[in-house]
Tab-separated table of C-alpha atoms in Angstrom:
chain	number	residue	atom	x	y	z
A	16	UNK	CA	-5.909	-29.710	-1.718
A	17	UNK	CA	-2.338	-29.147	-2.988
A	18	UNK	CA	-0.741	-25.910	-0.595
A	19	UNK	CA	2.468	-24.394	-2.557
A	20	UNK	CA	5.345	-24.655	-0.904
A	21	UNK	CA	6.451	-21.562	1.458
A	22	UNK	CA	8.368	-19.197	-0.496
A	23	UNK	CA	11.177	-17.001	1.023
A	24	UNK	CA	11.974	-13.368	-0.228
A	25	UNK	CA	8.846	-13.001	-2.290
A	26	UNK	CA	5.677	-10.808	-2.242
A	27	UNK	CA	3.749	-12.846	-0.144
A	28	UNK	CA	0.103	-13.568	0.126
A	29	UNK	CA	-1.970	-16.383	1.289
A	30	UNK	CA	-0.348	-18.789	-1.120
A	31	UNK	CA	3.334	-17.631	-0.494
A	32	UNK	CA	3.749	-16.984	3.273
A	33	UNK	CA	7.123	-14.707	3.831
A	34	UNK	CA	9.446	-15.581	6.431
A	35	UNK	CA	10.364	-12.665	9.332
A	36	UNK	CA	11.650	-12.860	12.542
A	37	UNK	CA	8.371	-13.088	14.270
A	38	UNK	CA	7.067	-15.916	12.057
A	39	UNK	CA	5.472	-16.210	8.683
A	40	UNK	CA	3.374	-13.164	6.969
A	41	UNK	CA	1.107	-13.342	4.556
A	42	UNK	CA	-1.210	-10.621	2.721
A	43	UNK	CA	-5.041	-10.870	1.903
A	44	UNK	CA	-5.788	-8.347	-0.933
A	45	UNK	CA	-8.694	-6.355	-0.692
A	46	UNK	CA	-12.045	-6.471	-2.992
A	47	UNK	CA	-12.311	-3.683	-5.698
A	48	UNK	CA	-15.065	-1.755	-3.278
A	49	UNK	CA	-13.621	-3.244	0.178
A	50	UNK	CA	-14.371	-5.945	2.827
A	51	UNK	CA	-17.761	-6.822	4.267
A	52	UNK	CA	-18.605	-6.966	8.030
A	53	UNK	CA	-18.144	-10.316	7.929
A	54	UNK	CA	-14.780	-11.042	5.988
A	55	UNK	CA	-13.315	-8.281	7.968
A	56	UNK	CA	-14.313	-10.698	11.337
A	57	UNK	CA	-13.130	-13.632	9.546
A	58	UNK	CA	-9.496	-11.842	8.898
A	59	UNK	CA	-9.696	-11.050	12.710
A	60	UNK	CA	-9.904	-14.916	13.396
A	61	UNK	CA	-7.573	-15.834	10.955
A	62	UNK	CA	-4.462	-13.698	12.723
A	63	UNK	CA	-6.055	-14.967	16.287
A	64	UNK	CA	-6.170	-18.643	15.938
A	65	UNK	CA	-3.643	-19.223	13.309
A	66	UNK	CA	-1.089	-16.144	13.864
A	67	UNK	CA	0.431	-13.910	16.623
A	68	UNK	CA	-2.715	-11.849	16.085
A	69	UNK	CA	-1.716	-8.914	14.652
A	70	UNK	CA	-3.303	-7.184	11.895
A	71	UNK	CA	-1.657	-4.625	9.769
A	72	UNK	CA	-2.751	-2.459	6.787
A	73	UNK	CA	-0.072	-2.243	3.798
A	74	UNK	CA	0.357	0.465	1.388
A	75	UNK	CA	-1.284	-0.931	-1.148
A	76	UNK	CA	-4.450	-0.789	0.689
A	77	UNK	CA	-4.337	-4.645	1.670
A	78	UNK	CA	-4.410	-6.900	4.704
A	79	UNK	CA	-1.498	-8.172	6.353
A	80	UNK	CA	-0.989	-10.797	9.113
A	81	UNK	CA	1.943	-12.152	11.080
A	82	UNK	CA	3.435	-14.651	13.349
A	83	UNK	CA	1.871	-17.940	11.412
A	84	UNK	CA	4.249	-20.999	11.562
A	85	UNK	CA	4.600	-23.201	8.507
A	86	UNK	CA	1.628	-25.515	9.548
A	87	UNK	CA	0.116	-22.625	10.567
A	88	UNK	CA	-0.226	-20.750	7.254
A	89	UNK	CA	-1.528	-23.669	5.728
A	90	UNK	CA	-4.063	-24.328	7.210
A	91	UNK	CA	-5.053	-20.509	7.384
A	92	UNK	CA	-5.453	-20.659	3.811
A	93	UNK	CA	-7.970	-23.229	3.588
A	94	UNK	CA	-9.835	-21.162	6.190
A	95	UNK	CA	-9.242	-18.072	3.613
A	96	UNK	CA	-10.553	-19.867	0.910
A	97	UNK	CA	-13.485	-21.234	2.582
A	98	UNK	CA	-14.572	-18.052	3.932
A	99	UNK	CA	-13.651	-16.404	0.084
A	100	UNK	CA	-11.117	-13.911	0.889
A	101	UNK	CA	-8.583	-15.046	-1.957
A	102	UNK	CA	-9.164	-16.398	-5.438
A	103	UNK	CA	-8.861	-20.321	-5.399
A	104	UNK	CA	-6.125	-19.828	-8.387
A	105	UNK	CA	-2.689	-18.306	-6.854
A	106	UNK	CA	-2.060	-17.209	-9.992
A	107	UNK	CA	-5.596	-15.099	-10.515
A	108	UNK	CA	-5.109	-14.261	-6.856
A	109	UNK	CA	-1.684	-12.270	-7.713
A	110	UNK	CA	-3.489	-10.730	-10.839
A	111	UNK	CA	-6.414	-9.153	-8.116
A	112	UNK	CA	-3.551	-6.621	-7.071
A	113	UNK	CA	-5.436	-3.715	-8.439
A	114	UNK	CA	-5.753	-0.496	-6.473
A	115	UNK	CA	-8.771	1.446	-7.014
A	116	UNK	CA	-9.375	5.571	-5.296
A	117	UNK	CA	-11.020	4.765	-1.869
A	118	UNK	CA	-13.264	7.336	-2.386
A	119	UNK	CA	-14.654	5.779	-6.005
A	120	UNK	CA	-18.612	5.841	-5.505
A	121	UNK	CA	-18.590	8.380	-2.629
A	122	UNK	CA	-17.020	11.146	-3.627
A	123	UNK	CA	-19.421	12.768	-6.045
A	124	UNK	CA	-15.881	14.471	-7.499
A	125	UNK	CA	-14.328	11.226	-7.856
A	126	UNK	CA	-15.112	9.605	-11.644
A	127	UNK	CA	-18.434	8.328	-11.331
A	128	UNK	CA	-17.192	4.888	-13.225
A	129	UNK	CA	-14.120	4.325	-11.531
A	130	UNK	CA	-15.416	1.071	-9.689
A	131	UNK	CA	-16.718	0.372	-13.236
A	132	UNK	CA	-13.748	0.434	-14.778
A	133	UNK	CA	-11.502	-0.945	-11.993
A	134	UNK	CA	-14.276	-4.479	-12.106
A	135	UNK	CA	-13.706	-4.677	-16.240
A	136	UNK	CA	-9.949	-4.302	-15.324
A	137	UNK	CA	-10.123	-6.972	-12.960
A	138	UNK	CA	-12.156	-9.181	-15.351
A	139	UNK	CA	-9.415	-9.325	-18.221
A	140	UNK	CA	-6.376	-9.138	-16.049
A	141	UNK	CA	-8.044	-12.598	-14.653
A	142	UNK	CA	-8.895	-13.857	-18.558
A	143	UNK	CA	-5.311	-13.285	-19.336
A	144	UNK	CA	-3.459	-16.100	-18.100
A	145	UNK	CA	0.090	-15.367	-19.580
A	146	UNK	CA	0.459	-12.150	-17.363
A	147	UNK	CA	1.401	-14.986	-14.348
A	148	UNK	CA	4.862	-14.255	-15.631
A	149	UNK	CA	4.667	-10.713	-14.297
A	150	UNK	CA	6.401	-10.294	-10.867
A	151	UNK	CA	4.502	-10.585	-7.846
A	152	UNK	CA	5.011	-6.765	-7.038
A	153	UNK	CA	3.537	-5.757	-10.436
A	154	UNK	CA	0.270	-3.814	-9.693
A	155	UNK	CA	-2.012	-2.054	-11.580
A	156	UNK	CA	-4.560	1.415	-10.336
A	157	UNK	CA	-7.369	2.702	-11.535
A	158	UNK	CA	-7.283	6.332	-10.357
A	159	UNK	CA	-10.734	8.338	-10.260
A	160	UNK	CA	-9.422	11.694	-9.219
A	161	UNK	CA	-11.286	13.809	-6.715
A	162	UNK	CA	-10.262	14.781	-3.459
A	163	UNK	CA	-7.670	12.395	-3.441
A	164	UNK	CA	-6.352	13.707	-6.995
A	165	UNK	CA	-5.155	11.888	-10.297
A	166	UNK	CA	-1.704	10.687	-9.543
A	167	UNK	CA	-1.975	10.106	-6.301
A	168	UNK	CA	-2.061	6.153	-6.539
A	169	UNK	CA	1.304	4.599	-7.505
A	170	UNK	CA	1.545	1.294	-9.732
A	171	UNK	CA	2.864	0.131	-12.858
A	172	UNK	CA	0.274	0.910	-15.165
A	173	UNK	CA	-2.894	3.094	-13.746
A	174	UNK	CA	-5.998	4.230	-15.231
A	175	UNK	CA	-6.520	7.927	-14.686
A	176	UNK	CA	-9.387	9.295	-14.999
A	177	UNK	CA	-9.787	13.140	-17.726
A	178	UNK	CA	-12.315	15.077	-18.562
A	179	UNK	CA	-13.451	12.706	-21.472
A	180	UNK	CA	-12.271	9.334	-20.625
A	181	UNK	CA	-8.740	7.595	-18.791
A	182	UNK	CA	-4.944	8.319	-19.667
A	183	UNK	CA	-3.298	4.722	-19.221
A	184	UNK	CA	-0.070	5.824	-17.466
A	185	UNK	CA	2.835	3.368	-17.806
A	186	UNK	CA	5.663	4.778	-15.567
A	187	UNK	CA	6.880	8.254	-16.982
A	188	UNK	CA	4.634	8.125	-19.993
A	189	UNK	CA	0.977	8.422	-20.489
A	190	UNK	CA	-1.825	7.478	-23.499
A	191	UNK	CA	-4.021	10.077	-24.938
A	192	UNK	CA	-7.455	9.731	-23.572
A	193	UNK	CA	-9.336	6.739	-24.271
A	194	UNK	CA	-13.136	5.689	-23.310
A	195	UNK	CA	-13.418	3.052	-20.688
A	196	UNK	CA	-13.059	0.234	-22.775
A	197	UNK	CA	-10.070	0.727	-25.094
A	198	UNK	CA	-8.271	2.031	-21.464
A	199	UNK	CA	-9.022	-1.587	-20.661
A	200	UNK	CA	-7.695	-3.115	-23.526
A	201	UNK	CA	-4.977	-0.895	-23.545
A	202	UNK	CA	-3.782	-1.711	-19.762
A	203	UNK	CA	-3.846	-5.553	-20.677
A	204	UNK	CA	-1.530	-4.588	-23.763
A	205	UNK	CA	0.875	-3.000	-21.537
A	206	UNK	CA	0.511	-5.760	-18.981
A	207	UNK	CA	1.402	-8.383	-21.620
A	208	UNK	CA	4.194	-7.270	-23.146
A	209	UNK	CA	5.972	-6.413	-19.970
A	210	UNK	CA	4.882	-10.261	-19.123
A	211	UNK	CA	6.197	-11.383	-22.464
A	212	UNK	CA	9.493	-9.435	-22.007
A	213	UNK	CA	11.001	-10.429	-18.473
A	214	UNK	CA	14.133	-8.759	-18.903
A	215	UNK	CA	12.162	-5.376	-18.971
A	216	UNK	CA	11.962	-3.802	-15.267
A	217	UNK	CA	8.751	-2.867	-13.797
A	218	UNK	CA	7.616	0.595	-15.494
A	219	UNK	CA	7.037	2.236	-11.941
A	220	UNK	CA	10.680	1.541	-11.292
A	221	UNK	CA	12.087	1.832	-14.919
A	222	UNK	CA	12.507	4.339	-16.992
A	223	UNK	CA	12.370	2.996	-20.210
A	224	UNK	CA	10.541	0.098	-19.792
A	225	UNK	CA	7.699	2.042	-20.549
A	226	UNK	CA	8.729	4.102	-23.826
A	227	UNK	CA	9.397	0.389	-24.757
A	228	UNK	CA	5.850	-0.936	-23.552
A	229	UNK	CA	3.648	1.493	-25.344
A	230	UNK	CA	6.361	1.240	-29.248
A	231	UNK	CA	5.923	-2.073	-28.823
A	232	UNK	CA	2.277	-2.134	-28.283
A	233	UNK	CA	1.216	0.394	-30.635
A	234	UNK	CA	0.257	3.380	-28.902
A	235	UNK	CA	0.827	6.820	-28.600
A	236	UNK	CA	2.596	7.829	-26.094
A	237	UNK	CA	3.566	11.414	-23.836
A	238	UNK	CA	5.494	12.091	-21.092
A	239	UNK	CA	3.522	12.163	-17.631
A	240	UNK	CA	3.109	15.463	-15.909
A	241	UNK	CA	4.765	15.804	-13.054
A	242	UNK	CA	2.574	15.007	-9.724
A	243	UNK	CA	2.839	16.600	-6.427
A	244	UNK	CA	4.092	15.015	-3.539
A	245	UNK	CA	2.586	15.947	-1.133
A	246	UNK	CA	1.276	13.783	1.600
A	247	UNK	CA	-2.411	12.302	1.798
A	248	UNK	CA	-4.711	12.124	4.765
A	249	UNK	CA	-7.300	10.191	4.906
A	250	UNK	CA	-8.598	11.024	8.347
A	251	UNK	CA	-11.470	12.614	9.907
A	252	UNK	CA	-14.825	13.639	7.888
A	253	UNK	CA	-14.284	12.941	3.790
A	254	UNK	CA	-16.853	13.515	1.141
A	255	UNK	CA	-19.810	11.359	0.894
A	256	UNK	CA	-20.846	10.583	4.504
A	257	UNK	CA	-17.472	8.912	5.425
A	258	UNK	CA	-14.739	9.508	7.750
A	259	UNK	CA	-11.455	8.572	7.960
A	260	UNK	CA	-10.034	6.573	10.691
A	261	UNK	CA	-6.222	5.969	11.064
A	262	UNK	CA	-4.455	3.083	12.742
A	263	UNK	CA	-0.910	3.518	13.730
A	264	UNK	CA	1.739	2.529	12.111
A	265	UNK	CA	-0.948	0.507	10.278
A	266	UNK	CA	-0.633	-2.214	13.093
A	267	UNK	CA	-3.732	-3.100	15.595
A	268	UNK	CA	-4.854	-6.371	17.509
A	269	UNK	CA	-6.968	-8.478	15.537
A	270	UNK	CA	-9.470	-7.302	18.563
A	271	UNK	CA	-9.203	-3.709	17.089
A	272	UNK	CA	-9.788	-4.728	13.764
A	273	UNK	CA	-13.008	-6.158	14.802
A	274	UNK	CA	-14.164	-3.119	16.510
A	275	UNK	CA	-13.736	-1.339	13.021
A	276	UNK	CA	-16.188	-3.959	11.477
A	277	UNK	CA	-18.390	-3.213	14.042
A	278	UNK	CA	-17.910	0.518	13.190
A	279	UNK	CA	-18.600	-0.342	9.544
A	280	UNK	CA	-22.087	-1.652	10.072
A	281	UNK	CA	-23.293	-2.948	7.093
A	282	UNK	CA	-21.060	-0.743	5.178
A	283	UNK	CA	-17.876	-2.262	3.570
A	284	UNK	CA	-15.072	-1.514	5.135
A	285	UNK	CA	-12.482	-0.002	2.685
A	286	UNK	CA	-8.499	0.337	3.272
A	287	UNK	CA	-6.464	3.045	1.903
A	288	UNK	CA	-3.059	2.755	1.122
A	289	UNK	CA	-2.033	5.622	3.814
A	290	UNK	CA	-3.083	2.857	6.772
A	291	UNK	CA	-6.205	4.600	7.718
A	292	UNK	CA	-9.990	3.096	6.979
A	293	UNK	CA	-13.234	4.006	5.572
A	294	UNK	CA	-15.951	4.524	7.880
A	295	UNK	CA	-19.818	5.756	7.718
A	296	UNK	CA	-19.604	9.092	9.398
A	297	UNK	CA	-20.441	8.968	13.098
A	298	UNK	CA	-19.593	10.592	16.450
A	299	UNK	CA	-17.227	8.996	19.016
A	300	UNK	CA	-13.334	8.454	20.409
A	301	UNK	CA	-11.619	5.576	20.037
A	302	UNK	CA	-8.643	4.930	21.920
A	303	UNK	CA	-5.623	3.965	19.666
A	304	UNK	CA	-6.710	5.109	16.846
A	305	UNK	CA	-6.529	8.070	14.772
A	306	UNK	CA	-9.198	10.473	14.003
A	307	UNK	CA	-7.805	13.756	14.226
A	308	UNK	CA	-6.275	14.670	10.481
A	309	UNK	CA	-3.650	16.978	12.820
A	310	UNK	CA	-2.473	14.066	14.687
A	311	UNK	CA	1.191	13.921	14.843
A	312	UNK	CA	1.633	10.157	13.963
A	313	UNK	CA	0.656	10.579	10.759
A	314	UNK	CA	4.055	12.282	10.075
A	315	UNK	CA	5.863	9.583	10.836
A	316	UNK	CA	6.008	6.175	9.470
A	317	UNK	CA	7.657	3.217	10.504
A	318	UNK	CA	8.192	-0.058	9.592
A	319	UNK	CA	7.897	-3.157	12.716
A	320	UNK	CA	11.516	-3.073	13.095
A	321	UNK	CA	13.606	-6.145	14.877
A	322	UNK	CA	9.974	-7.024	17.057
A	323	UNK	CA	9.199	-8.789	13.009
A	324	UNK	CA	11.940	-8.266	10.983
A	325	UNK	CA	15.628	-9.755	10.922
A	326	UNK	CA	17.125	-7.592	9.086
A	327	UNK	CA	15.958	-4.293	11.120
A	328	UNK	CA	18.078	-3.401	13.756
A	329	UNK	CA	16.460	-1.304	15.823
A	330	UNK	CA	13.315	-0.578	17.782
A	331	UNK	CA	11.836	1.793	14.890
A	332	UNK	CA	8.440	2.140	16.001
A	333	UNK	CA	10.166	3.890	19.703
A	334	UNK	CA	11.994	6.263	17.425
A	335	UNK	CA	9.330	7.030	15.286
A	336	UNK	CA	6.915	7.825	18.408
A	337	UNK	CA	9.718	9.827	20.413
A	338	UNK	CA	10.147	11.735	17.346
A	339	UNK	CA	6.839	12.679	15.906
A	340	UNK	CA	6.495	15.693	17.429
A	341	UNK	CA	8.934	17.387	16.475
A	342	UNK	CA	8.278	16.668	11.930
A	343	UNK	CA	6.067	20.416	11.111
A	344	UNK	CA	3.055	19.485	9.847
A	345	UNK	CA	3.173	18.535	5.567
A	346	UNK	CA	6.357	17.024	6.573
A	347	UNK	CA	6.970	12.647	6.448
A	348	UNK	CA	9.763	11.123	8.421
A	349	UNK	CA	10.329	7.566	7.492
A	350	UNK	CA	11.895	6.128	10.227
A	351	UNK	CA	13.354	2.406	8.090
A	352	UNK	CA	15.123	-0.605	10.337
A	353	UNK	CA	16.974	-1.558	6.991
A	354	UNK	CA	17.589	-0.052	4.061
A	355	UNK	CA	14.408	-1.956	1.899
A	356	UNK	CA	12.743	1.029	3.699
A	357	UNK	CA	9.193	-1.494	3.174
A	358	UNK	CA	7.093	0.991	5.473
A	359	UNK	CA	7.545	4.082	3.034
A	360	UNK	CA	9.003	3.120	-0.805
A	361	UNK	CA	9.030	6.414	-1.467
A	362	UNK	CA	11.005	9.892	-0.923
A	363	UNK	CA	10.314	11.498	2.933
A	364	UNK	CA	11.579	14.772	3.691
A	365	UNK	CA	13.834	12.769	6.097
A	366	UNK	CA	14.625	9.365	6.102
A	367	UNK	CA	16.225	7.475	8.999
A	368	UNK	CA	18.097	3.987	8.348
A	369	UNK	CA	19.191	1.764	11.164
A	370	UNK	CA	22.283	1.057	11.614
A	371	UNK	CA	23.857	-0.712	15.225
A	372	UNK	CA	22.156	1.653	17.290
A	373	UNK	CA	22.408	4.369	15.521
A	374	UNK	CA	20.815	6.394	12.271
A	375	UNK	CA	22.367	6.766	8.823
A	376	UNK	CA	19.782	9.971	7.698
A	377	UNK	CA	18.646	11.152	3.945
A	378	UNK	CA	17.524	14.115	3.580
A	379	UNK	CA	14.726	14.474	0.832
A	380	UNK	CA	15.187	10.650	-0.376
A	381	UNK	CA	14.971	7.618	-0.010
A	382	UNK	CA	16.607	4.579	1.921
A	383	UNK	CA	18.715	3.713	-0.899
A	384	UNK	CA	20.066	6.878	-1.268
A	385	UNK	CA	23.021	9.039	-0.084
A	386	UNK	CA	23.064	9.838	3.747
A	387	UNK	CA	23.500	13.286	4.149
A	388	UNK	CA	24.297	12.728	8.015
A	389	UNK	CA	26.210	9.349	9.687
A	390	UNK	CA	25.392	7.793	12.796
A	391	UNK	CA	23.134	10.150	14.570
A	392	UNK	CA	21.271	8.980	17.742
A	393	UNK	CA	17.445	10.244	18.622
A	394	UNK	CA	18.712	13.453	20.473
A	395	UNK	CA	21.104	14.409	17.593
A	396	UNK	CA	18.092	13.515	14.757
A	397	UNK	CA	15.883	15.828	17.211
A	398	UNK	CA	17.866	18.804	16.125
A	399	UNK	CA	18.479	17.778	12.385
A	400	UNK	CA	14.872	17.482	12.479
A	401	UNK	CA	14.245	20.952	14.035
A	402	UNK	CA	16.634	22.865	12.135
A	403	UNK	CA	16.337	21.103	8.611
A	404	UNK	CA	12.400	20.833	8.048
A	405	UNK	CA	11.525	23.674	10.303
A	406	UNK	CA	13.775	25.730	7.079
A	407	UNK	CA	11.227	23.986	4.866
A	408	UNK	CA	8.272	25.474	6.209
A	409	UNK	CA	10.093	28.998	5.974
């Protein structure tokens, strides 16, 4: 078997390990309706034997593992392979980067064809073989609706589900409603002209890439309505006879991660893309996890700072637990070790960015954008925090 060479800098998976400080990472994506018992137990051996062992849940409702060294990785993808966790083709493998509502199929107010639609999706995007020109951060949705409402997911080009049919949204603009198959078609459209056009950025990121997209491909297009922001939750009991269990941080042992197959039964177990999993509804505690939808942590999010990453430069995950109490609940404090801000691409109400020991903070933004406050330490943040987002909840 030929192995790829290690690739530096891009969106890794198990073909393109990423270096960090604590080793090489790489990324398993999840199946359209989530892992069984027994590929969740073979990711669990996979970050044992051939990594540092930890196991961490990304927000795109994937797998990822650290600490493998460059023999390492390789020889954890044959093990992936055999065991069928990735598509033998890296370049199908990439195209699998499709994320579906968690809920789809057990929600009875979720779109009763979402996983219908989201396998047909998969099926062309795999077919169409000139979309491996697309960037390796170019995903695709397929968004159901229910409790976990339309617009919730982010990629480049989603399905959302309507009354009679699916909207194709590419970035700001949407299609009229189509049935499930011309959404389809419609999606692989869109995917192939961004393909055939690399000069174009990614819709989610801009603007008129996708004005552009849907001229160019024929099709009617309207401007998105604007979705809330507000923060999701998938913890605790959720429709259809599942609960929600978070993980902190998204980072357990691969020991943990086993305990949540167990958990799962002969359920799949499903990842969401706010670090928390699907479980068949049952009573119990579980130390170091979360299963209280109240819970503090889930304010606060948080990246694994210098412990992984050599650009971070500062012990995030200690700021981020000395400070959760203190973000009122329906706020998010993104607490970043470098400005890529990986843990939480999107606005927070505040935003901390390391910076030599100290914080550079955004309010309402982003890590890219404009401090508001320079060079705060955790005491100085405490009262920014209490004086600035308790205002919000006025």
């Amino acid at each position: 078997m030929t192995v790829p060479p290690l690739v530096r800098g891009w969106c890794p998976d198990m073909f393109a390990p990423m270096e960090a400080r604590d080793g090489y990472l790489v990324r398993i994506r999840s199946p359209l309706g989530g892992f069984e018992g027994q590929q969740v137990l073979a990711i669990a051996e996979l970050a044992r034997r051939f990594g540092n062992g930890v196991v961490e849940l990304t927000n795109r409702g994937n797998v990822q593992l650290r600490g493998f060294s460059s023999t390492s990785a390789k020889l954890a993808l044959e093990s992936a392979l055999a065991e069928g966790l990735v598509d033998p083709d890296p370049a199908k493998e990439r195209r699998r980067a499709i994320l579906v509502s968690p809920l789809a199929g057990l929600d009875p107010a979720c779109n009763p064809e979402t996983l219908d639609v989201a396998q047909s999706l998969q099926t062309a995007l795999l077919e169409e073989n000139a979309l491996s020109a697309l960037s390796g951060k170019f995903g695709w949705a397929v968004d159901g609706g229910g409790y976990v409402p339309e617009g919730t997911l982010s990629a480049d080009i989603a399905l959302q589900s309507r009354p009679d049919g699916w909207s194709v949204v590419c970035g700001a603009m949407e299609t009229g409603v189509l049935d499930n198959a011309r959404a389809v078609r419609a999606a692989v459209v869109m995917s192939r002209i961004c393909a055939e056009n690399s000069d174009l950025g990614r819709p989610s990121r801009d603007a008129d890439t996708a004005a552009f997209v849907l001229a160019k491909g024929g099709l009617e297009g309207i401007p998105c309505k604007p979705q809330g922001t507000r923060p999701v939750s998938l913890i605790g009991p959720l429709p259809g006879k599942v609960m929600g269990v978070g993980v902190p941080f998204g980072r357990c042992h691969a020991k943990d991660f086993e305990i949540l197959a167990e958990l799962a039964g002969t359920s799949r177990l499903r990842i969401t893309p706010w670090r928390s999993v699907l479980l068949p509804q049952q009573d119990g505690t579980w130390p170091g996890f979360i299963t209280s939808s109240v819970d503090p942590l889930l304010r606060v999010e948080a990246c694994i700072g210098r412990a992984g990453c050599a650009k971070a430069t500062a012990d995030v995950v200690g700021t981020a637990l000395a400070l959760a109490s203190d973000v009122p609940p329906g706020c998010v404090l993104h607490v970043s070790g470098c400005i890529k801000g990986c843990a939480h691409p999107r606005a927070a109400d505040m935003t901390l960015v390391a910076d030599d020991g100290h914080y550079e903070v955004v309010r309402n933004g982003r890590t890219t954008d404009t401090p508001s406050w320079h060079g705060r330490d955790i005491p100085q943040i405490r009262a920014l925090l209490r004086h600035e987002l308790k205002e919000t909840q006025v």
